[in-house]
XYZ file of C-alpha atoms in Angstrom:
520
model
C -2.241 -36.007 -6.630
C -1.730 -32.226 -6.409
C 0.697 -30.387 -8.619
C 0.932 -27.697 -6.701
C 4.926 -27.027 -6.246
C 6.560 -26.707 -2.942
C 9.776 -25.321 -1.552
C 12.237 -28.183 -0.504
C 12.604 -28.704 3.360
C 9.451 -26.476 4.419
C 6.323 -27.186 6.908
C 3.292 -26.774 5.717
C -0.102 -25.475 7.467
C -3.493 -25.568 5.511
C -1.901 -26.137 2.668
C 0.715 -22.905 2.599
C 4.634 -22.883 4.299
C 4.206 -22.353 8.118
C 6.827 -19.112 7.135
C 3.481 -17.545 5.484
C 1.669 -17.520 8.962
C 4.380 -15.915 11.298
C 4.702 -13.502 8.534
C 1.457 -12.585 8.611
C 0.769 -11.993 12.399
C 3.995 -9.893 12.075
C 2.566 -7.719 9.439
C -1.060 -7.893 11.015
C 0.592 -6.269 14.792
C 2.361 -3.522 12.173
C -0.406 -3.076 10.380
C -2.404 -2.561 14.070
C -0.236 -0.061 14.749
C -0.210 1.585 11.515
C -3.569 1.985 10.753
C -4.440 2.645 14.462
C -2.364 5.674 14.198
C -3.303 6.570 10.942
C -7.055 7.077 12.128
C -6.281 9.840 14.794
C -3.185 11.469 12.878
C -5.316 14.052 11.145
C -8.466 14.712 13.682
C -5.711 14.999 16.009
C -3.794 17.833 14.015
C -6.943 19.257 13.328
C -8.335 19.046 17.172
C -8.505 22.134 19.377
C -7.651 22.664 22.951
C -11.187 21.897 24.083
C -11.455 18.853 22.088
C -13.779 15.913 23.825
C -10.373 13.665 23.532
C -7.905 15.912 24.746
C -6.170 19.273 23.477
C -5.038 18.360 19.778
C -2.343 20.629 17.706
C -5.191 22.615 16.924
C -3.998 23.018 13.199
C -5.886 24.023 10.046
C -7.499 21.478 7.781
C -5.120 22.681 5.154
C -1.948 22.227 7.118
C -3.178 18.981 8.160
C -3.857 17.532 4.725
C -0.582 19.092 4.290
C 1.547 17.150 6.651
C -0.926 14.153 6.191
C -0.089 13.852 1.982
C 4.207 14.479 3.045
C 3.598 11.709 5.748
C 1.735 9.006 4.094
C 4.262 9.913 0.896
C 7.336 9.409 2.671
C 6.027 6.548 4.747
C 6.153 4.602 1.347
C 8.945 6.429 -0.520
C 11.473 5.459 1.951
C 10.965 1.653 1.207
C 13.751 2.135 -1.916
C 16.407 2.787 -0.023
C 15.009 -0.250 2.339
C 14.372 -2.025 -0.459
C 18.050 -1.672 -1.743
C 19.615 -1.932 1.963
C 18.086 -5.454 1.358
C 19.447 -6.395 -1.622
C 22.861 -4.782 -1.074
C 23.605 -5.296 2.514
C 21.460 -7.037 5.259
C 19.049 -9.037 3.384
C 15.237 -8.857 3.371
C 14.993 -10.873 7.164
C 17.132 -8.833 8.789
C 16.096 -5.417 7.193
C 12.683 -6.435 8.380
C 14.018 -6.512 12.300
C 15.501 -3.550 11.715
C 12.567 -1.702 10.882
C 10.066 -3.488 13.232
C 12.540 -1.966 16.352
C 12.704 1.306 14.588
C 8.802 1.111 14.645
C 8.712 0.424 18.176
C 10.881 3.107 19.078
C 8.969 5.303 16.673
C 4.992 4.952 18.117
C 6.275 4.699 21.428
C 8.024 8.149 21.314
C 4.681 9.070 19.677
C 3.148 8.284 23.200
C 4.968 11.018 24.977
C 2.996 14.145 25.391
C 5.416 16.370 23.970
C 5.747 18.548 20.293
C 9.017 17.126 19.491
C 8.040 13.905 20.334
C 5.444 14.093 17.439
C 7.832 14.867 14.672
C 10.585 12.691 15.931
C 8.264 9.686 16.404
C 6.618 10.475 12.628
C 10.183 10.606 11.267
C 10.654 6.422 13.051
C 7.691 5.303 12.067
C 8.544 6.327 8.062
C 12.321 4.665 8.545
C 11.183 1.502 9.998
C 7.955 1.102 7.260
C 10.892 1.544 4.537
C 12.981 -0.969 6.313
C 9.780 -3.652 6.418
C 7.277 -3.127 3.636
C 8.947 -3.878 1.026
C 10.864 -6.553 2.524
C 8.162 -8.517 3.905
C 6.124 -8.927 0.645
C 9.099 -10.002 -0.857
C 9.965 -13.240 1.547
C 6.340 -14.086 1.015
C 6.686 -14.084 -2.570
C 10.089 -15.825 -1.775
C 8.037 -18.640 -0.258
C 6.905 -20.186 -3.404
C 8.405 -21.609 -6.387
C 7.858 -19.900 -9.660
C 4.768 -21.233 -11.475
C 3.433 -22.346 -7.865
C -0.541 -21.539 -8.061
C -0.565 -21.115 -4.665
C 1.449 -17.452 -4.885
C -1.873 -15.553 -5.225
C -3.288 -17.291 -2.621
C -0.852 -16.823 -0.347
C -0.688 -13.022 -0.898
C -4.447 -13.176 -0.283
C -3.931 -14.868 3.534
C -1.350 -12.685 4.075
C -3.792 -9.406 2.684
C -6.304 -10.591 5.565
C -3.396 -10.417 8.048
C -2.896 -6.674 7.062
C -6.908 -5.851 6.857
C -7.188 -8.571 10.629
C -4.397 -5.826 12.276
C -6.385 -2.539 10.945
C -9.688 -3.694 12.053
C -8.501 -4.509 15.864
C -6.567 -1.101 15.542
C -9.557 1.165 14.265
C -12.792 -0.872 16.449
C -10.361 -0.154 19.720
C -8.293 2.515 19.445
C -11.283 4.763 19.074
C -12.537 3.613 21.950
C -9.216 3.960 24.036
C -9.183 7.305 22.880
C -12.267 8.377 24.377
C -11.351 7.010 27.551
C -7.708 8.035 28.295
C -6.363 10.674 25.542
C -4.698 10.813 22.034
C -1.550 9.916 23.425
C -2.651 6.306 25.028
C -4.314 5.416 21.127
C -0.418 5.952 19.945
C 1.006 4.080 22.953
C -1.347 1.302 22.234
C -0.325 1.234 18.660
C 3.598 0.994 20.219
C 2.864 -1.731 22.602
C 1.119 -3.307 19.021
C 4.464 -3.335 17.309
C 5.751 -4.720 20.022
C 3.940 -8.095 19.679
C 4.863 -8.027 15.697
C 8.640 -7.587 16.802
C 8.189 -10.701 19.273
C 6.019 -12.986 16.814
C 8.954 -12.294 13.815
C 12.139 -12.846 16.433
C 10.428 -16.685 17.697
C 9.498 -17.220 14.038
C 12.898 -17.224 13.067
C 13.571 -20.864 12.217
C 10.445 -21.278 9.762
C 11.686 -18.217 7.500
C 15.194 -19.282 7.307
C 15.599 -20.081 3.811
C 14.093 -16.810 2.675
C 15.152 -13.043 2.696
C 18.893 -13.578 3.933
C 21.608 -11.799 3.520
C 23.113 -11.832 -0.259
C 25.941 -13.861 -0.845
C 29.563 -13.051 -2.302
C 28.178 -14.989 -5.223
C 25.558 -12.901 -5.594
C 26.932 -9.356 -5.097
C 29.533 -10.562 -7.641
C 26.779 -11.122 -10.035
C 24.471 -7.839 -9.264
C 24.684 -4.979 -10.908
C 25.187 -2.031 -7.577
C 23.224 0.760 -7.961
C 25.969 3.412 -8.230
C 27.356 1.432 -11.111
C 24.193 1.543 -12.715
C 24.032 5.588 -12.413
C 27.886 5.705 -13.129
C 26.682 4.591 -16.807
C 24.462 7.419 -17.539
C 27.275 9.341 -18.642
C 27.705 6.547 -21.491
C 24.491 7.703 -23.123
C 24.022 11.522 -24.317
C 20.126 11.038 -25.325
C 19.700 9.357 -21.601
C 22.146 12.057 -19.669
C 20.173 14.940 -21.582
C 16.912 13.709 -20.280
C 18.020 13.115 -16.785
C 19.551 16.691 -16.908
C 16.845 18.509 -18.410
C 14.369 16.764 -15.883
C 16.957 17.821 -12.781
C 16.629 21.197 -13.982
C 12.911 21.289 -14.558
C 12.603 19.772 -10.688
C 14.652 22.727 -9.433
C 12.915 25.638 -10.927
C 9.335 24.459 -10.431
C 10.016 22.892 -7.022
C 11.685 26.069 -5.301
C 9.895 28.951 -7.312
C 6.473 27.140 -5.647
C 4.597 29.019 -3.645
C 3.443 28.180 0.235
C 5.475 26.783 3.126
C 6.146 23.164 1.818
C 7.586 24.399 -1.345
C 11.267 22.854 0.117
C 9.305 19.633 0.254
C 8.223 19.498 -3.654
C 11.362 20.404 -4.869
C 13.033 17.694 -2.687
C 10.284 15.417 -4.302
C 10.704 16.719 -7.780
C 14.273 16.184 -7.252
C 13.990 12.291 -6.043
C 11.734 11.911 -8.646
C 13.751 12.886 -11.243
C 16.623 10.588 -9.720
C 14.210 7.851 -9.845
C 13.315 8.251 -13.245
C 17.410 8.636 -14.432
C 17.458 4.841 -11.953
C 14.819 3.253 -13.818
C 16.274 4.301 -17.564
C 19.526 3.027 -16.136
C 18.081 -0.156 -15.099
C 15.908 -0.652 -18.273
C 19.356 -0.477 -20.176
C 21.194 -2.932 -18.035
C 18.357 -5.789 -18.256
C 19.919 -8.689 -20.727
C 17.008 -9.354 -23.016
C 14.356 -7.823 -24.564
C 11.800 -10.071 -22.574
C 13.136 -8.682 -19.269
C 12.655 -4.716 -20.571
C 9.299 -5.430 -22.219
C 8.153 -6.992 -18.290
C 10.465 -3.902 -16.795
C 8.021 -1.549 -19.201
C 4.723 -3.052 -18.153
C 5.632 -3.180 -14.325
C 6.070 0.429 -14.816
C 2.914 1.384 -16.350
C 1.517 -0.988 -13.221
C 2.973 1.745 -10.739
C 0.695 4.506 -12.510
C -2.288 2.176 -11.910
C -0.934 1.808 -8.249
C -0.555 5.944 -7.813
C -4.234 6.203 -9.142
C -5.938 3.390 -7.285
C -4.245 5.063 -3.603
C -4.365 8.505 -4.767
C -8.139 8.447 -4.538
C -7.987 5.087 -1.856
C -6.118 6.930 0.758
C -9.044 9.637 1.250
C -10.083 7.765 3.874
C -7.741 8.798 6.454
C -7.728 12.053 4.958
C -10.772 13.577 3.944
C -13.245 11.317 4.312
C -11.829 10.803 7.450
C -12.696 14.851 8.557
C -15.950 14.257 6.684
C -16.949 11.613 8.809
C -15.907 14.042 11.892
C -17.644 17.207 11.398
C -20.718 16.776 8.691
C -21.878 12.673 9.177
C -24.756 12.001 11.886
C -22.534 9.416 13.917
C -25.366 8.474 16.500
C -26.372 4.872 16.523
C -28.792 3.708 19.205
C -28.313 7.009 21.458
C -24.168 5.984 20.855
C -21.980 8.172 19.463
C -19.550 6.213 17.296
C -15.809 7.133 17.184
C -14.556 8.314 13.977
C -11.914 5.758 13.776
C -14.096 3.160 13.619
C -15.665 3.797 10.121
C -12.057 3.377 8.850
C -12.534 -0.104 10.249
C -15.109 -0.713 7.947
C -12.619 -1.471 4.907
C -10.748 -4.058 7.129
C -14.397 -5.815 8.042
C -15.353 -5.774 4.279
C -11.853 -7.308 3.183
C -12.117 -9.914 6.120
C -15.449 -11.046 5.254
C -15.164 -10.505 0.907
C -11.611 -11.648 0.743
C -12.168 -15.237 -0.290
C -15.256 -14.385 -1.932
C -13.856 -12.035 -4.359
C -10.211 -14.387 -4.883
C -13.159 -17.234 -5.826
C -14.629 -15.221 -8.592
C -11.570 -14.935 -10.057
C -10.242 -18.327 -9.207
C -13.071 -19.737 -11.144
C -12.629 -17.249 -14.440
C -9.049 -18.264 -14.640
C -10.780 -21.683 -14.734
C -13.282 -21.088 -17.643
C -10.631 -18.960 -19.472
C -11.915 -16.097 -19.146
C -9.843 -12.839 -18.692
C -8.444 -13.087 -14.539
C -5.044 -11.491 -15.355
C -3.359 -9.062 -13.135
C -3.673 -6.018 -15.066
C -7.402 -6.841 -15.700
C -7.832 -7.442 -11.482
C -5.810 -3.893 -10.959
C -7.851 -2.141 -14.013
C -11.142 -3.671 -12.528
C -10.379 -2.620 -9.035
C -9.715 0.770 -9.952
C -12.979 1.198 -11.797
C -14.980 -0.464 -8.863
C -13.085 1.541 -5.867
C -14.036 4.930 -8.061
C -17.573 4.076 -7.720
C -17.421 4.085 -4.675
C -17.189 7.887 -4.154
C -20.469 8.230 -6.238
C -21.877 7.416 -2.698
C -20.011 10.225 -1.140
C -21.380 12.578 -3.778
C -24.822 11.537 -2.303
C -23.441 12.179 1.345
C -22.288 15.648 0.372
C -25.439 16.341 -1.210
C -27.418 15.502 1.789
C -25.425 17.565 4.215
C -26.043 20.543 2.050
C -30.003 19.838 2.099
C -30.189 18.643 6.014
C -26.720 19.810 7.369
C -25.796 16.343 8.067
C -25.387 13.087 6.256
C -26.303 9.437 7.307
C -23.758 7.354 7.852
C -24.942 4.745 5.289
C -23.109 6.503 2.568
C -19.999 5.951 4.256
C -20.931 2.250 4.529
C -21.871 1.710 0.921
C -18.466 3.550 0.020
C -15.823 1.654 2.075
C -17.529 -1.257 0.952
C -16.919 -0.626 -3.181
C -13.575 0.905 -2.003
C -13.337 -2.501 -0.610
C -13.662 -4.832 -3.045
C -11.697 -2.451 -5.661
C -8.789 -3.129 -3.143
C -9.780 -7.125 -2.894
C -9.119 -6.911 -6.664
C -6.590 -4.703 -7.304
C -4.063 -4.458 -4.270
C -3.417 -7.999 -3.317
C -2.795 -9.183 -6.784
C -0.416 -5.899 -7.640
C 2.026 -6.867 -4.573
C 2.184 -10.866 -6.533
C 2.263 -8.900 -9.960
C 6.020 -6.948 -8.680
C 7.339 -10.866 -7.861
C 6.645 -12.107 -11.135
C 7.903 -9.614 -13.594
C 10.733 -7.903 -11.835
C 14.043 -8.601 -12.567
C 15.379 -11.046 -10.330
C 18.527 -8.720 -9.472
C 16.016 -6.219 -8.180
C 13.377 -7.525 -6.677
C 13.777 -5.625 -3.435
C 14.440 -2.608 -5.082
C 11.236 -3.070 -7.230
C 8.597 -4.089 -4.373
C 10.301 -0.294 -2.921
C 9.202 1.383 -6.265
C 6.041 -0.252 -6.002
C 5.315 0.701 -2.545
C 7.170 4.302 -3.273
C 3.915 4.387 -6.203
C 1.691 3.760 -3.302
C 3.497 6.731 -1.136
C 2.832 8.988 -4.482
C -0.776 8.107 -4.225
C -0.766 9.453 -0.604
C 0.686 12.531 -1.655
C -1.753 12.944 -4.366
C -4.162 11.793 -1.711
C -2.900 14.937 0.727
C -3.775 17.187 -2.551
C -6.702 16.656 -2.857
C -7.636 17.301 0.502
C -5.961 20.339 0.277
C -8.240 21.562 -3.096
C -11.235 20.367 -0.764
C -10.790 23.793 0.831
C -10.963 26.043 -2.611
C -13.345 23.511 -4.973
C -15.330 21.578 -2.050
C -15.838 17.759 -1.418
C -18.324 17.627 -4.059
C -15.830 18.294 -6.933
C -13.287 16.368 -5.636
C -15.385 13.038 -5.274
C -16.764 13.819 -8.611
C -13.550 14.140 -9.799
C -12.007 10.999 -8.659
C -15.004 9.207 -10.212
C -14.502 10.438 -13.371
C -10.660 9.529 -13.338
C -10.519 6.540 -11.703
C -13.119 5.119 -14.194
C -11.652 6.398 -17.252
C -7.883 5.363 -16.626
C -9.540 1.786 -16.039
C -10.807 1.535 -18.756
C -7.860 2.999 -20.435
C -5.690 -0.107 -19.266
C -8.830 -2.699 -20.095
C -8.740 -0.961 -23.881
C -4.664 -1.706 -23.762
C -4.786 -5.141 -22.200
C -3.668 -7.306 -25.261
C -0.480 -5.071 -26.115
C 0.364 -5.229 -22.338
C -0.496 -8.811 -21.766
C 1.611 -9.776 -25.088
C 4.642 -7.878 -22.873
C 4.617 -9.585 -20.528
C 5.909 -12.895 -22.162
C 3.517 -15.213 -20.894
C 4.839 -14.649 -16.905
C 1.900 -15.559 -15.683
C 0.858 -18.347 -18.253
C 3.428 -20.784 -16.171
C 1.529 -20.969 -13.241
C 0.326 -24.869 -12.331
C -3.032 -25.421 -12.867
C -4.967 -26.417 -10.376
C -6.535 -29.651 -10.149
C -9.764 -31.325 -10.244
C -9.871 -31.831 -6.150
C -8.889 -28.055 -6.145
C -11.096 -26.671 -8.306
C -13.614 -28.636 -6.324
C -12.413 -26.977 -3.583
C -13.141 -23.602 -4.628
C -16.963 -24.264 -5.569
C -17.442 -25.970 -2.063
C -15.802 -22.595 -0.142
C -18.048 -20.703 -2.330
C -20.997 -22.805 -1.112
């Protein structure tokens, strides 16, 4: 007989809650119709009046990487407050309607043909991501019982959904494109959302018992975030750091030079609020189990900033690399730039089970499969992976263009970094968090991944002074050493962590069974 646990009163499908599936063709249709507008956003910005697509803003690379870094930042950023809106107000369901019909609204204004509608429909799209990422993730987690073994699987299905929405996205809207314009790919990606919003309303009744709205009970028994930051006063050594940090944000953030230099002290500032939130919430936790977990999930967050930082070059400048210096003709066809970014979503469709076996089965033989280890790993792999862009760059400077192998060999490593490492992060927030904040937590987590973008949108912009071959030398060098940083620390963490992932059921003979015949 199995031991796997399951939630009272739910249907089951393969072997997961039915909930699982009509979240993940909701987040596949938003992940469609992020990632579909995600591959034109900066050969768009960047495209001239005479471009074979249509007239484009005709911006610099620079101010493109610009906006592209703010955008992918904020995109994430915004899921605290949507994260606390959950916990506070609506609840995680009904945060995540919000924020699919803000999403609508927002890539179908992007549709119109318009400047303003640009901006405007940028500034939806990052309030209805805040309103669903986070949220989302956390019903799935919300899905399964602690200590179910099934969690990490589960996150895995629902990690194809996202990678199933941004390969239809980046194979067609390429191709739709070419035909029509720039501003059919962004309808398309509306229309996308659409669907998601549909598939969520009629999946209603299989998600009720997850992600509702808290009750008296519960608001009684959280801790509000204003009360939290109320207490800051209480403690001189914690109000003297938030204070000196505050200050630190406002000098270097408005005495920057260059046109964004509102936007960095804005960010310095938020981040200096986030910092006094997390102190704050580090001192309210009960025990010291809770704020050694609290203390590891925040070290997890630099892991997260690092893995995306360098991830997230593929819609920026890997994404203009593939544009102007890669030999795109295959059999006398010249392939659209989106599609390349499709490659990641291929890899992850058709490695996904492969790589969650290999791990499956060292959990099995006790050998080292935890989280931090998975994250550590997929950093290290995903760096490697730019080793092949060094050889692209290299080649363009000998021939004055580069095969498009090198691309292939690098989403693929990119790939299965992100197979190890992403996937197992989201399930790593639901474990360790505190209970009173999970919403808020999955927000910082995804807010680490907006960081990422922004250190993402740097780099690009040092492209233009240092060159692509320093930067993806660069990001080899870091990614691999900060690994192996966390690998060298991984019995201090793991003893941190109070055994919160030694719980999980075991699986059983028929399911380990299971996993050699999938493998075979």
């Amino acid at each position: 007989m199995s031991t796997a646990i399951k939630q009272p009163h739910q249907k089951e499908l393969f072997g997961h809650p039915v909930g699982l599936y009509v979240l993940f063709f909701t987040e596949m249709w938003e992940r469609f119709s992020y990632y579909g507008m995600r591959a034109l956003l900066v050969i768009y910005m960047i495209a001239q009046a005479n471009h074979k697509d249509g007239p484009g803003l005709g911006w610099t690379e620079l101010e493109a990487y610009q906006l592209y870094g703010w955008y992918v930042m904020l995109v994430y950023v915004v899921s605290i407050p949507g994260g606390i809106l959950a916990d506070k107000v609506l609840g995680q369901k009904k945060t995540v309607m919000l924020g699919a019909f803000i999403l609508v609204l927002g890539h179908g204004t992007l549709a119109i043909d318009a400047p303003w509608a640009f901006f405007v429909g940028l500034g939806l799209i990052i309030l209805g991501v805040g309103c669903l990422k986070p949220n989302i993730s956390t019903m799935v987690g919300g899905l399964y019982k602690k200590g179910d073994i099934r969690r990490d699987k589960g996150f895995s299905i629902f990690y194809i959904g996202i990678n199933l929405g941004s390969l239809l996205a980046t194979s067609i809207i390429g191709i739709v494109v070419a035909k029509w314009g720039w501003h059919a790919g962004f309808g398309l990606a509306g229309i996308a959302m659409l669907f998601g919003l549909l598939v969520y309303i009629f999946g209603q009744k299989f998600i009720s018992h997850v992600g509702n709205k808290p009750t008296v009970e519960e608001k009684k028994e959280d801790v509000s975030i204003m009360k939290i930051f109320s207490n800051i006063i209480k403690s001189p050594m914690q109000l003297a750091i938030f204070a000196v940090l505050l200050a630190f944000s406002i000098y270097v953030g408005f005495t920057k030079e260059g046109v964004d230099h509102w936007g960095y002290g804005a960010l310095f500032i938020f981040l200096s609020f986030v910092v006094g939130l997390m102190m704050m919430i580090f001192k309210s936790l009960e025990t010291q189990i809770l704020k050694d977990r609290f203390l590891v999930l925040l070290l997890s967050f630099l892991l997260v900033i690092v893995f995306w930082g360098a991830f997230e070059q593929a819609g920026g400048l890997m994404s203009v690399y593939t544009e102007q210096k890669t030999d795109r003709m295959l059999f006398g066809w010249l392939v659209p730039t989106p599609m390349f970014q499709g490659l990641n979503a291929g890899f992850i469709i058709l490695l996904a089970v492969w790589v969650a076996n290999i791990w499956a089965k060292r959990k099995l033989k006790n050998k080292e499969a935890s989280s931090l280890f998975k994250m550590a790993t997929g950093t290290i792999i995903m760096g490697l992976g730019f080793v092949f862009m060094i050889f692209a760059v290299r080649e363009y400077e000998a021939n004055g263009s580069s095969g498009m192998q090198w691309l292939v060999l690098a989403y693929l490593f990119h790939t299965i970094g992100e197979l190890c490492s992403s996937p197992v992060s989201l399930s790593f927030v639901t474990k360790l968090a505190p209970v009173k904040y999970a919403s808020l937590m999955m927000g910082l987590y995804f807010a680490a991944t907006g960081l990422g973008g922004k250190v993402a949108g740097i780099l690009g912009e040092k492209s233009e002074s240092f060159g692509e071959y320093a930067i993806f030398t660069g990001i080899v060098i870091f990614t691999v050493a900060f690994g192996l940083l966390v690998i060298a620390l991984l019995k201090p963490l793991k003893r941190l962590t109070h055994g919160a992932e030694d719980n999980e059921v075991e699986m059983n003979t028929e399911e380990a069974e299971g996993f050699e015949l999938a493998e075979n």
